[in-house]
Short mmCIF file of C-alpha atoms in Angstrom, two decimals:
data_model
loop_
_atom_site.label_atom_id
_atom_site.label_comp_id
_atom_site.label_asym_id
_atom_site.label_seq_id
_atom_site.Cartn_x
_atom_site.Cartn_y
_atom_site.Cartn_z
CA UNK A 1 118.18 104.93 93.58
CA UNK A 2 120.11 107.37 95.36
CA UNK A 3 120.24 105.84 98.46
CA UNK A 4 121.30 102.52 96.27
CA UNK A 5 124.51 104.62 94.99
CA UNK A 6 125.48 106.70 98.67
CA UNK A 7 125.97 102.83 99.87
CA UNK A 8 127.93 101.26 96.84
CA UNK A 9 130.31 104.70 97.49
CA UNK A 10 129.88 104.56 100.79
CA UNK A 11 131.10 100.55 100.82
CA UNK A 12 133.65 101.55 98.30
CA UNK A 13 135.27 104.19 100.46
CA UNK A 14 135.36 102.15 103.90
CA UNK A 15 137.03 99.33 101.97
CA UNK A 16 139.46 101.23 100.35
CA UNK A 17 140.12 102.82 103.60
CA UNK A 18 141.82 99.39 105.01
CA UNK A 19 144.69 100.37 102.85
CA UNK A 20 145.95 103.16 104.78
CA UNK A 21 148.01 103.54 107.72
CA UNK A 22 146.80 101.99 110.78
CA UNK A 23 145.79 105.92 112.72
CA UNK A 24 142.82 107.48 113.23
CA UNK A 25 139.50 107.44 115.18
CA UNK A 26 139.38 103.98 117.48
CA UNK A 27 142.50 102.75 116.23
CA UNK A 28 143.62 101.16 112.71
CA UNK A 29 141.31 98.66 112.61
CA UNK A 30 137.98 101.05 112.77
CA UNK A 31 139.05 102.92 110.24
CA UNK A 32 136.90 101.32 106.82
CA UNK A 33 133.92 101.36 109.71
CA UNK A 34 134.17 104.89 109.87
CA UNK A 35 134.94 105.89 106.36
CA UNK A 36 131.83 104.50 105.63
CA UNK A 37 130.04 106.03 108.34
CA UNK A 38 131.20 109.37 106.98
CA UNK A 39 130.52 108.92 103.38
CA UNK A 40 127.06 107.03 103.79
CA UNK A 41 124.22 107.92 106.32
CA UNK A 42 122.03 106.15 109.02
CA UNK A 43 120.16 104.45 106.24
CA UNK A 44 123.31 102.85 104.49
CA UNK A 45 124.42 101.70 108.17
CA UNK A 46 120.49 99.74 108.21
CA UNK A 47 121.31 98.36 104.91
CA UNK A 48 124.78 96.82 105.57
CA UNK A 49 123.33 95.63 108.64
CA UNK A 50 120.71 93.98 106.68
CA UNK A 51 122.24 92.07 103.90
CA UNK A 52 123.21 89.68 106.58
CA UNK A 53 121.29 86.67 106.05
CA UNK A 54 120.72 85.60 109.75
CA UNK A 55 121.00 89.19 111.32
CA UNK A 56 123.45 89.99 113.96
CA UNK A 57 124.39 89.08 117.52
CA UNK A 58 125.82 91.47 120.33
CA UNK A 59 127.45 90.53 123.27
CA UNK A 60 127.23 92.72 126.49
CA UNK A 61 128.00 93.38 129.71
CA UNK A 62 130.70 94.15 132.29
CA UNK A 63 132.86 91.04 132.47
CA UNK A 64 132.76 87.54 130.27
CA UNK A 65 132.11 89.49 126.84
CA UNK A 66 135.18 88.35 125.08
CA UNK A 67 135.73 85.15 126.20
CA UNK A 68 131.81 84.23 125.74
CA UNK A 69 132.26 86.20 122.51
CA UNK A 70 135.34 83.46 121.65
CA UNK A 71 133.42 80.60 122.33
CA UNK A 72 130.27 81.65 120.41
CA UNK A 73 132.34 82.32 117.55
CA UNK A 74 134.03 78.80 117.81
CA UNK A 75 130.42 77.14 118.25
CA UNK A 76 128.58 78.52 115.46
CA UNK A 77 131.06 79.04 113.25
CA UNK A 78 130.99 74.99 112.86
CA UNK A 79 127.38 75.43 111.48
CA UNK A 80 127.16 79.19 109.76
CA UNK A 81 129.61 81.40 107.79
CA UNK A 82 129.92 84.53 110.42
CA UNK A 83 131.45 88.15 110.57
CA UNK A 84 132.75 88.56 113.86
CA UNK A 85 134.68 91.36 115.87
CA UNK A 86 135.88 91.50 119.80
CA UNK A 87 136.31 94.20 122.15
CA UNK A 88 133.92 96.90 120.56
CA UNK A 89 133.37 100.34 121.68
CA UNK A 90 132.44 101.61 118.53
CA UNK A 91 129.89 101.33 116.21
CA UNK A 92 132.72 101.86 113.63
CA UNK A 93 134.47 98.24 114.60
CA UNK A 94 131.47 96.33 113.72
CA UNK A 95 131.05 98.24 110.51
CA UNK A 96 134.32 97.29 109.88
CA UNK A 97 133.70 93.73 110.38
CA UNK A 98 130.62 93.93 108.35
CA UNK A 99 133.04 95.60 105.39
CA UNK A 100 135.85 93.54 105.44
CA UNK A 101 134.46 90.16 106.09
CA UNK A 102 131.98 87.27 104.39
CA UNK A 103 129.31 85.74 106.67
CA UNK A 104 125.66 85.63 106.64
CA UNK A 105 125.25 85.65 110.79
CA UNK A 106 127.44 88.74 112.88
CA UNK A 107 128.80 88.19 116.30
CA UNK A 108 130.22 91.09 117.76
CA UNK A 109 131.08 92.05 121.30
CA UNK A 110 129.89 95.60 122.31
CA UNK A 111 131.00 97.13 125.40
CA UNK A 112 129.17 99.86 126.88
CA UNK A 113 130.52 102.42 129.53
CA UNK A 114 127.48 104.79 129.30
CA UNK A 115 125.23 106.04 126.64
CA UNK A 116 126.88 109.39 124.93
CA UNK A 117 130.21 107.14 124.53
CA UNK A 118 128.42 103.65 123.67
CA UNK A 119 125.20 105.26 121.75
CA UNK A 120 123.49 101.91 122.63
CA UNK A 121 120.09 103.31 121.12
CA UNK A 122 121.44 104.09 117.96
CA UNK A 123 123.78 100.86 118.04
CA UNK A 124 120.47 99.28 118.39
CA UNK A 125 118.17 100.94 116.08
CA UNK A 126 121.00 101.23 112.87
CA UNK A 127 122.09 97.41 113.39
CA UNK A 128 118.46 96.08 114.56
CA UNK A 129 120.40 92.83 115.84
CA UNK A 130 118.65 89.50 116.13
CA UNK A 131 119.87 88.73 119.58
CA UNK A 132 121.52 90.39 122.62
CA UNK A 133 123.83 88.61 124.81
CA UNK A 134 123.75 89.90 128.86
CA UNK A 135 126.34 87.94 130.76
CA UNK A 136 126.77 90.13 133.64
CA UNK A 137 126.02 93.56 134.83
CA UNK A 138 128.05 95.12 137.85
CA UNK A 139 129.42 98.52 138.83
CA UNK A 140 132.84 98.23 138.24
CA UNK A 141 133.08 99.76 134.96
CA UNK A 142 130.69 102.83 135.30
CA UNK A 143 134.27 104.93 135.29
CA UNK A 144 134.65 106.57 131.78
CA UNK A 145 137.76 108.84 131.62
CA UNK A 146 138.28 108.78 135.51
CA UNK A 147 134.92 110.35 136.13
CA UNK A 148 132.55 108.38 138.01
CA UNK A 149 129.51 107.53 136.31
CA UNK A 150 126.41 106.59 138.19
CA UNK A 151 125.44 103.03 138.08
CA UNK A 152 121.91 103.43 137.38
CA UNK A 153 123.37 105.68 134.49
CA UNK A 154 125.68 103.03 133.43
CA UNK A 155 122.72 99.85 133.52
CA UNK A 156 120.48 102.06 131.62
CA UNK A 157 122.90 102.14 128.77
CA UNK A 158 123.34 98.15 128.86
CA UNK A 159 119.59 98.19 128.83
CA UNK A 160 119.53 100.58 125.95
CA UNK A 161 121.30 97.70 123.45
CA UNK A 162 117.84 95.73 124.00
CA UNK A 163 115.17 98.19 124.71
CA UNK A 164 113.46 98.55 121.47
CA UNK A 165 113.78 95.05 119.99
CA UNK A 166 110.85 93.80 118.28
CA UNK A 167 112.10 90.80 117.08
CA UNK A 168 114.89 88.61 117.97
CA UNK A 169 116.08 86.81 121.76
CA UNK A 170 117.77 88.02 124.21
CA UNK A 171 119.78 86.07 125.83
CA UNK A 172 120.37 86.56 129.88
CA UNK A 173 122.08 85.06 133.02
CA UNK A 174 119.42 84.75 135.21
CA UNK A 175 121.50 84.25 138.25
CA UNK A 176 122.29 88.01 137.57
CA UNK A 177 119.33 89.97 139.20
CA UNK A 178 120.48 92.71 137.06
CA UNK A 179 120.33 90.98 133.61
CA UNK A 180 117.12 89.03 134.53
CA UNK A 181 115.15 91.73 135.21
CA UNK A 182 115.84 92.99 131.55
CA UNK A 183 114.95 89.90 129.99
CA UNK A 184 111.60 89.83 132.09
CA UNK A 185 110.59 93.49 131.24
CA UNK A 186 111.63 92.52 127.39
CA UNK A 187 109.51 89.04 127.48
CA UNK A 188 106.14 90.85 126.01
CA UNK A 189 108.54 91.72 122.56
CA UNK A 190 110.51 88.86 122.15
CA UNK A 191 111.90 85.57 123.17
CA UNK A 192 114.03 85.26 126.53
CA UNK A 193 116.44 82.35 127.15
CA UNK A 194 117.99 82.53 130.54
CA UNK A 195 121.07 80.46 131.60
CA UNK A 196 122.14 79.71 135.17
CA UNK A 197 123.54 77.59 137.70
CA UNK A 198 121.34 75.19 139.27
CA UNK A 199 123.59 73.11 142.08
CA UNK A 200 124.87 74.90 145.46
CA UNK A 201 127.43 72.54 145.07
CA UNK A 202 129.29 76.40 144.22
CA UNK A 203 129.30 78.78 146.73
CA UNK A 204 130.79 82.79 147.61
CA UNK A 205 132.80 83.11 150.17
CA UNK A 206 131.68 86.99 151.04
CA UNK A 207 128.62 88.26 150.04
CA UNK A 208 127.39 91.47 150.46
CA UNK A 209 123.54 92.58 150.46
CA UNK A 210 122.44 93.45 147.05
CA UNK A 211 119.51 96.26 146.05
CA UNK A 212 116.77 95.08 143.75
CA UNK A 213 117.05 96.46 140.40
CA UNK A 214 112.94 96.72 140.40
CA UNK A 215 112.00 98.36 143.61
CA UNK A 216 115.53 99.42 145.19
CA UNK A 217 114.62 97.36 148.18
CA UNK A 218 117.58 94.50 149.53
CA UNK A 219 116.93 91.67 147.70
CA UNK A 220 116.93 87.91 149.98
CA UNK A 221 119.15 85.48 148.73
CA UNK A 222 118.77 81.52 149.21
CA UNK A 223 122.19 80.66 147.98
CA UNK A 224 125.25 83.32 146.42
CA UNK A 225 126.95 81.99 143.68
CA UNK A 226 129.37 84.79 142.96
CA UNK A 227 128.75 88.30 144.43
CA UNK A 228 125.37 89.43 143.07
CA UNK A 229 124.72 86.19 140.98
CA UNK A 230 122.47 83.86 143.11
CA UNK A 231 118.80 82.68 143.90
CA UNK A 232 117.44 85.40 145.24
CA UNK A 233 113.65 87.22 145.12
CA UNK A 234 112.15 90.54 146.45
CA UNK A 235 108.73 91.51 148.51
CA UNK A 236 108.22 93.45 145.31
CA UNK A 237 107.50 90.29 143.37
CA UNK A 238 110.46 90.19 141.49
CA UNK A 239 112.62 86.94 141.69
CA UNK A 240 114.98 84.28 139.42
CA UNK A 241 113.54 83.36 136.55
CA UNK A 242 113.91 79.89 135.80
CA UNK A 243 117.08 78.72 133.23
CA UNK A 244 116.44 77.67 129.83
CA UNK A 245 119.69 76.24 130.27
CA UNK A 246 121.42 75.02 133.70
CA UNK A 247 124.47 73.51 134.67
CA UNK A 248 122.65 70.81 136.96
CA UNK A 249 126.03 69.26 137.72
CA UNK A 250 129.68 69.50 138.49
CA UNK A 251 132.56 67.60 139.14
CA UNK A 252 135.48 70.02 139.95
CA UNK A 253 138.57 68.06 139.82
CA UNK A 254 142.01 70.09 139.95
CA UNK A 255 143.38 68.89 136.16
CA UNK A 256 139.89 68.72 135.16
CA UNK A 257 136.12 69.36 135.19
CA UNK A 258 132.78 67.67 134.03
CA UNK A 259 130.10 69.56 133.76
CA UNK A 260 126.24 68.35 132.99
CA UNK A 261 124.25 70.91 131.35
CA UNK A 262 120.26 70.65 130.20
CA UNK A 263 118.66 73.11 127.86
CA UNK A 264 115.28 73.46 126.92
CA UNK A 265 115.16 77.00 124.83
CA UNK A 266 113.56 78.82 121.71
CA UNK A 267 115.91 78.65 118.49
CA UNK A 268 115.11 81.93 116.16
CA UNK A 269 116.19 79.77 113.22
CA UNK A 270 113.75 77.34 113.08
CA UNK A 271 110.70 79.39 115.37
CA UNK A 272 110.91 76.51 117.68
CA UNK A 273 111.87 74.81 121.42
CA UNK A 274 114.80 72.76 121.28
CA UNK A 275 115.90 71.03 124.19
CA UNK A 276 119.03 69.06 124.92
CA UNK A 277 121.39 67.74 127.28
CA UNK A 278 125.13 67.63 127.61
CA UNK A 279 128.06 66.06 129.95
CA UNK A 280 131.33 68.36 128.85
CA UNK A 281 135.06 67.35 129.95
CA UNK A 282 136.46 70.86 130.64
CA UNK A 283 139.86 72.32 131.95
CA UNK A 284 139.82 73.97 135.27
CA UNK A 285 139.11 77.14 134.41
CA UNK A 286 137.21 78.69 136.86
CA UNK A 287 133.67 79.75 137.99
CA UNK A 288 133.29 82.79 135.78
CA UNK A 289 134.05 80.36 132.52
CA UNK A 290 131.21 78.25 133.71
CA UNK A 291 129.00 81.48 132.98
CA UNK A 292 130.67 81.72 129.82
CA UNK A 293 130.11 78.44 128.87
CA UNK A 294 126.49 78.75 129.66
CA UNK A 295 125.92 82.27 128.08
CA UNK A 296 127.76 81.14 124.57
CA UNK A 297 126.07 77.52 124.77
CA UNK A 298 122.76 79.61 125.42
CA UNK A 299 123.42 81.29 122.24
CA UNK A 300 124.58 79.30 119.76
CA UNK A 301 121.35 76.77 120.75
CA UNK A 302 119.18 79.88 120.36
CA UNK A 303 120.28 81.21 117.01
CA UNK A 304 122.04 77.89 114.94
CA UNK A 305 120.24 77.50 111.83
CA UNK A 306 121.26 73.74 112.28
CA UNK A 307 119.84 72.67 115.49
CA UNK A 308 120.31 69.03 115.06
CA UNK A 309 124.15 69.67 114.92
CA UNK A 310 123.94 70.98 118.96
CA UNK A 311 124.97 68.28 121.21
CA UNK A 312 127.51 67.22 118.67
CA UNK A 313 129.11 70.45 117.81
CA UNK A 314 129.35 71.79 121.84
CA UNK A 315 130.88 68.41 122.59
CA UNK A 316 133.69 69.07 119.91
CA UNK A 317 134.44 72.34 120.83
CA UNK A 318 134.61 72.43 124.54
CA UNK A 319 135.69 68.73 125.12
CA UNK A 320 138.60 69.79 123.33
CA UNK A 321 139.22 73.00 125.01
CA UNK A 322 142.71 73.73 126.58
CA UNK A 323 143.34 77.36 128.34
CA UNK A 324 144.77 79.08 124.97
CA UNK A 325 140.96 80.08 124.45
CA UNK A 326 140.83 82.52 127.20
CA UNK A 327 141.37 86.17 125.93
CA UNK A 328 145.49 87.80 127.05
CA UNK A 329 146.29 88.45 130.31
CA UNK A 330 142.98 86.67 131.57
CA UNK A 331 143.64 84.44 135.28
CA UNK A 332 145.21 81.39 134.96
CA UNK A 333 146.76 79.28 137.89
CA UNK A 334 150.42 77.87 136.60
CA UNK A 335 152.16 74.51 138.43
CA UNK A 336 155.97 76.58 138.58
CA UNK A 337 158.49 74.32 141.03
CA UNK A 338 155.98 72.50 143.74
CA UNK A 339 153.74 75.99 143.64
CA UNK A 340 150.42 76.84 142.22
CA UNK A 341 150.84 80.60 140.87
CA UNK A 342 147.99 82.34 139.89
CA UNK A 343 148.54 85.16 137.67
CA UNK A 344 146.22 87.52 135.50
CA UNK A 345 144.40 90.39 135.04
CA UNK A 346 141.79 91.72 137.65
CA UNK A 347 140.41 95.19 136.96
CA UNK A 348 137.43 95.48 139.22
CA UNK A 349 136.63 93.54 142.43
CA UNK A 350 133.99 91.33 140.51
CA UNK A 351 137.07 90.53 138.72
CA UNK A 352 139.39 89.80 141.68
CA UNK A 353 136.84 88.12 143.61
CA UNK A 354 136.27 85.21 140.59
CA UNK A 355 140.45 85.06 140.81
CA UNK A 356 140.46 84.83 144.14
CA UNK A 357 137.37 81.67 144.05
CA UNK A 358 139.48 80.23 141.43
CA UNK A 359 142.42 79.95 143.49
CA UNK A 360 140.92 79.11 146.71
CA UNK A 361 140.91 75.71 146.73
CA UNK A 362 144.66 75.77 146.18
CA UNK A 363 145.52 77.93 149.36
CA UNK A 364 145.64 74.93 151.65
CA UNK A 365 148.81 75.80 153.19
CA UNK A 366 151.05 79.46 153.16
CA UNK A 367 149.24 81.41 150.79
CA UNK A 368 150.72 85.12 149.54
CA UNK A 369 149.01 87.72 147.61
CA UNK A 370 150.80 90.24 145.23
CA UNK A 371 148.23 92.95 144.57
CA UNK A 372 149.04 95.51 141.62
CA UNK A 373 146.85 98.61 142.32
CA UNK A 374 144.44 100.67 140.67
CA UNK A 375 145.29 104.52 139.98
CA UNK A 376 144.30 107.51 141.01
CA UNK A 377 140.60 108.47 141.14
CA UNK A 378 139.80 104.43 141.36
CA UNK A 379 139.34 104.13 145.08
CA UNK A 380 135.98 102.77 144.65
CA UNK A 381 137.79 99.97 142.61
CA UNK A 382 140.32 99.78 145.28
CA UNK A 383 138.18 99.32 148.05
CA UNK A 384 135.96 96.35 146.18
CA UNK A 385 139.56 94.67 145.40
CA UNK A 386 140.61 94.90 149.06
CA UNK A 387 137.31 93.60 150.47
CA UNK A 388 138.54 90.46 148.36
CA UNK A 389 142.09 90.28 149.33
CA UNK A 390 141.01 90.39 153.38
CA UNK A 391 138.28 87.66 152.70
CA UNK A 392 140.80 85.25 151.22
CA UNK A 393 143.52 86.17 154.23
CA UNK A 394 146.90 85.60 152.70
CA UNK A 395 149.83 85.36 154.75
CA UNK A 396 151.85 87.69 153.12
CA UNK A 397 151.24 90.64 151.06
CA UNK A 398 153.35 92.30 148.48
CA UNK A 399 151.91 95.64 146.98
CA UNK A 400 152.80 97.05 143.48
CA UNK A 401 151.30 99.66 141.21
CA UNK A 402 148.94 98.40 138.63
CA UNK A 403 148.81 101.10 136.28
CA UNK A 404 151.12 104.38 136.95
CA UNK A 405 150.74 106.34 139.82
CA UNK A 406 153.36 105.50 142.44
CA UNK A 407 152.27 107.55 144.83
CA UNK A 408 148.57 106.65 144.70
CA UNK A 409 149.75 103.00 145.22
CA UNK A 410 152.06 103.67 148.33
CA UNK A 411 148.84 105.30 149.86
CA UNK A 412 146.76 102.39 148.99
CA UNK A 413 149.76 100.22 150.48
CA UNK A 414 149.13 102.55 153.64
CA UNK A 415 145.55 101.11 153.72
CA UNK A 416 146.71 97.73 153.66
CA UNK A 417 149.52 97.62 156.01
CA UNK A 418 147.11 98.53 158.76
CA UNK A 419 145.65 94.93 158.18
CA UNK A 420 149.09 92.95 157.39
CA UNK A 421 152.14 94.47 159.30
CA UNK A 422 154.43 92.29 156.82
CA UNK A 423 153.19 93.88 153.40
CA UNK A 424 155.72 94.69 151.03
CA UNK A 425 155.89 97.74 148.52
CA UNK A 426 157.77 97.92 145.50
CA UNK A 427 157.79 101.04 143.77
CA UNK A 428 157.72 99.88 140.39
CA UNK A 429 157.94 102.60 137.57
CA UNK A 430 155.01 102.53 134.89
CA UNK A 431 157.48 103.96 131.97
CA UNK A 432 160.01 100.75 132.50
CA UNK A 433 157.34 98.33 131.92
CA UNK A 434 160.27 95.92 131.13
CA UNK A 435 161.46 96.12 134.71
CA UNK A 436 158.28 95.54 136.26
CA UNK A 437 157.68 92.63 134.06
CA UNK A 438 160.64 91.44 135.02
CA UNK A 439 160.61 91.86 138.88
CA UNK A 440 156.84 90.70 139.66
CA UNK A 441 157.87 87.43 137.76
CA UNK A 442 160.84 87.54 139.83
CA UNK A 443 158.65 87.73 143.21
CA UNK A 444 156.24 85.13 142.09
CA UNK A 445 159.37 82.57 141.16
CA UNK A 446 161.37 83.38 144.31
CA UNK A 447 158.36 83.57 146.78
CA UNK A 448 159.14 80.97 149.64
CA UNK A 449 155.10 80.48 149.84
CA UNK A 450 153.27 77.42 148.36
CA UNK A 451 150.18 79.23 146.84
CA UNK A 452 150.50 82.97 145.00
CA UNK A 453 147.97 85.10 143.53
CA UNK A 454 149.07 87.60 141.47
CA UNK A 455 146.00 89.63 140.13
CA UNK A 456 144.97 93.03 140.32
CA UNK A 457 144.89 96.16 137.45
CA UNK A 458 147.55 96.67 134.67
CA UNK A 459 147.62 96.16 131.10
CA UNK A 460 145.93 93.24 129.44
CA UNK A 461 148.41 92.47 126.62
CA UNK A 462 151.44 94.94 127.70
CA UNK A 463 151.84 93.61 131.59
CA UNK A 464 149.56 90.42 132.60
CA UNK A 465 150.15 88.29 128.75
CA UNK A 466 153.92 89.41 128.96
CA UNK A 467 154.27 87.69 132.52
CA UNK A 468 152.24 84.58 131.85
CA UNK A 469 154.81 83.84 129.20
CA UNK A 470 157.54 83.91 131.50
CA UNK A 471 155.98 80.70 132.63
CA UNK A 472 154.18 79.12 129.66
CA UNK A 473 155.13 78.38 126.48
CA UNK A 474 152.46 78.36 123.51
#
């Protein structure tokens, strides 16, 4: 009875909360999540959790969680009533979500930078989600607060969101050494579906030897897709596990791709296999949004209530797809007066590298890089981002800082006028945002090169969205 009343106060309080000001702990839009945190206790989280008919879903990794968080939303949405929330940290924003909205299944994305900030094993325990999304797990965000967290530190946290499931699927890219391995160690408890890439039709253009995540040893890879993403096996045993789902085919045309997918997986809806098989008309958008396609595909199929609705409702959404669904500031390559400019956000070198594969098949002629820098205490960052910009050999090089030490930038630019005598630096001041806005656009207009890349840190929203719309209108 008691416990009854601390949640009806407790539910009271965080909704009355979302009248105040937007301040306070993880930003305006936590705050009814942690109102209710405050006022109730671990048990009333379990019981919000709970009164969600199908359970929840959490999305993880280090990169594709929003934009496979989108596109799960916008596939089973069409067959479920949901509560959804992107770009977690906090247990506080999916409470919120939980509070404020109507929905019998919860998506959420949860990003997790190490365990005392991301409390995956309480996340896990207090929510008990159905399902667990891994899209990819690499070391470039292990840096919480500019100290450098150790990798193994930071994988053991992802692992954490999963570890004591009982019931449930998780859902992993088992191109991803990383991710497969926890699916395989979680396959006793509950259902695994795997996605992947199944043609070599895709291939890196500099790969690096990757440790096994079971044994430490150097794994052996047949073919690299993307970095660490590949076939690949150990002399420890470990190796790919096959796909429940597979993109077994790909036409990559520049205005547009078609892409044949087969899926053969266990839906938690119905207790069941369900297979199927799909040929989607995409836009161009690059090899890391074939692994979101795959991972949100992967889990829609896995957790629809209304599996004969599958083939029909992916075709709707992604045959219709234009490049509005990719989160701010994200990559895209722009057609601006006989050039092909590609401009976004890349924050880590996983996240250069799928720019820089993106672009490549543009840069048949003069091709010129403008890199915006990371900070200070990012040189591990730095040095993964560089590794990229060498492979892909630009012509030209312009330097600028990404975030807002000058000076750490210049010494970066340093570094990389060793390699291209002609590199460029422009100073350009953090605190006048306006003015950097303004002059990278400038560059990127005015460059005398037929292919640019512009990619590298800065702000999602405040730098990379703002200079996309100086060449797109929507």
């Amino acid at each position: 009875m008691l416990d009854k009343l601390r949640l009806s106060i407790a539910k009271a309080s965080g909704k009355s909360a979302s009248l105040l000001s937007k301040v306070g702990p993880g930003g305006g839009g936590n705050i009814p999540g942690y109102v209710f945190s405050r006022v109730g206790d671990n048990e009333s989280i379990s019981s919000l959790a709970s009164e969600l008919k199908y359970g929840s879903i959490l999305v993880t990794g280090t990169n594709g969680k929003t934009t496979t968080t989108t596109l799960l939303i916008k596939l089973i949405s069409q067959d479920v009533q949901i509560r959804r929330s992107y770009e977690n940290n906090t247990i506080h924003s999916i409470l919120t979500a939980m509070l404020k909205q109507d929905g019998d299944l919860g998506v959420f994305e949860y990003g997790i930078r190490n365990k005392e900030f991301g409390i995956p094993d309480k996340v896990q325990k207090l929510i008990d989600p159905v399902g667990v999304v891994y899209t990819t797990i690499s070391p470039e965000h292990s840096q919480v607060n500019n100290v450098k967290n150790s990798f193994l530190a930071y994988y053991s946290a992802k692992t954490l969101l999963s570890k004591e499931m009982k019931r449930g699927v998780i859902v992993a890219n088992c191109d991803d050494p990383r991710t497969a391995l926890i699916g395989l160690n979680k396959e006793k408890d509950v259902h695994v579906n795997y996605f992947g890439i199944n043609i070599t039709d895709i291939e890196d253009f500099d790969s690096k030897p990757i440790k096994c995540p079971n044994c430490g040893e150097i794994l052996k890879y047949s073919h690299n897709f993307l970095n660490h993403r590949g076939f690949y096996s150990c002399e420890c045993g470990f190796k790919r596990p096959e796909p429940n789902v597979k993109l077994v085919g790909a036409e990559l045309n520049p205005d547009s791709w078609k892409l044949s997918i087969e899926g053969d997986l266990y839906n938690y809806a119905i207790s069941k296999n369900v297979q199927f098989s799909l040929e989607l008309n995409v836009p161009p958008f690059g090899l890391h949004n074939i692994y979101n396609t795959l991972a949100s595909i992967t889990a829609y199929a896995s957790f629809t209530p209304k599996v004969e609705n599958i083939e029909k409702s992916v075709k709707n959404i992604f045959d219709n797809l234009d490049m509005s669904f990719i989160p701010p500031g994200r990559f895209e390559i722009i057609s601006y007066d006989n050039k092909h400019i590609g401009i976004g956000q890349g924050d880590n070198g996983d996240a250069v590298k799928v720019n820089a594969m993106f672009i490549k098949p543009y840069c048949k002629d003069s091709v010129e890089f403008i890199f915006t820098t990371p900070d200070e205490y990012e040189d591990d960052i730095f040095r993964d981002q560089y590794e990229v910009v060498k492979s892909l050999n630009p012509d030209h090089v312009i330097v600028v800082p990404g975030r807002k030490s000058i000076d750490k930038a210049r010494e970066y630019y340093e570094i990389i006028k060793k390699d291209f005598e002609t590199a460029d630096f422009y100073p350009l001041d953090y605190e006048e945002m306006d003015k950097r806005i303004e002059k990278l656009t400038e560059l990127a207009k005015e460059s005398k090169y037929e292919t640019i890349i512009m990619t590298g840190c800065g702000e999602e929203q405040a730098m990379w969205e703002s200079i996309k719309r100086n060449f797109i209108n929507r």
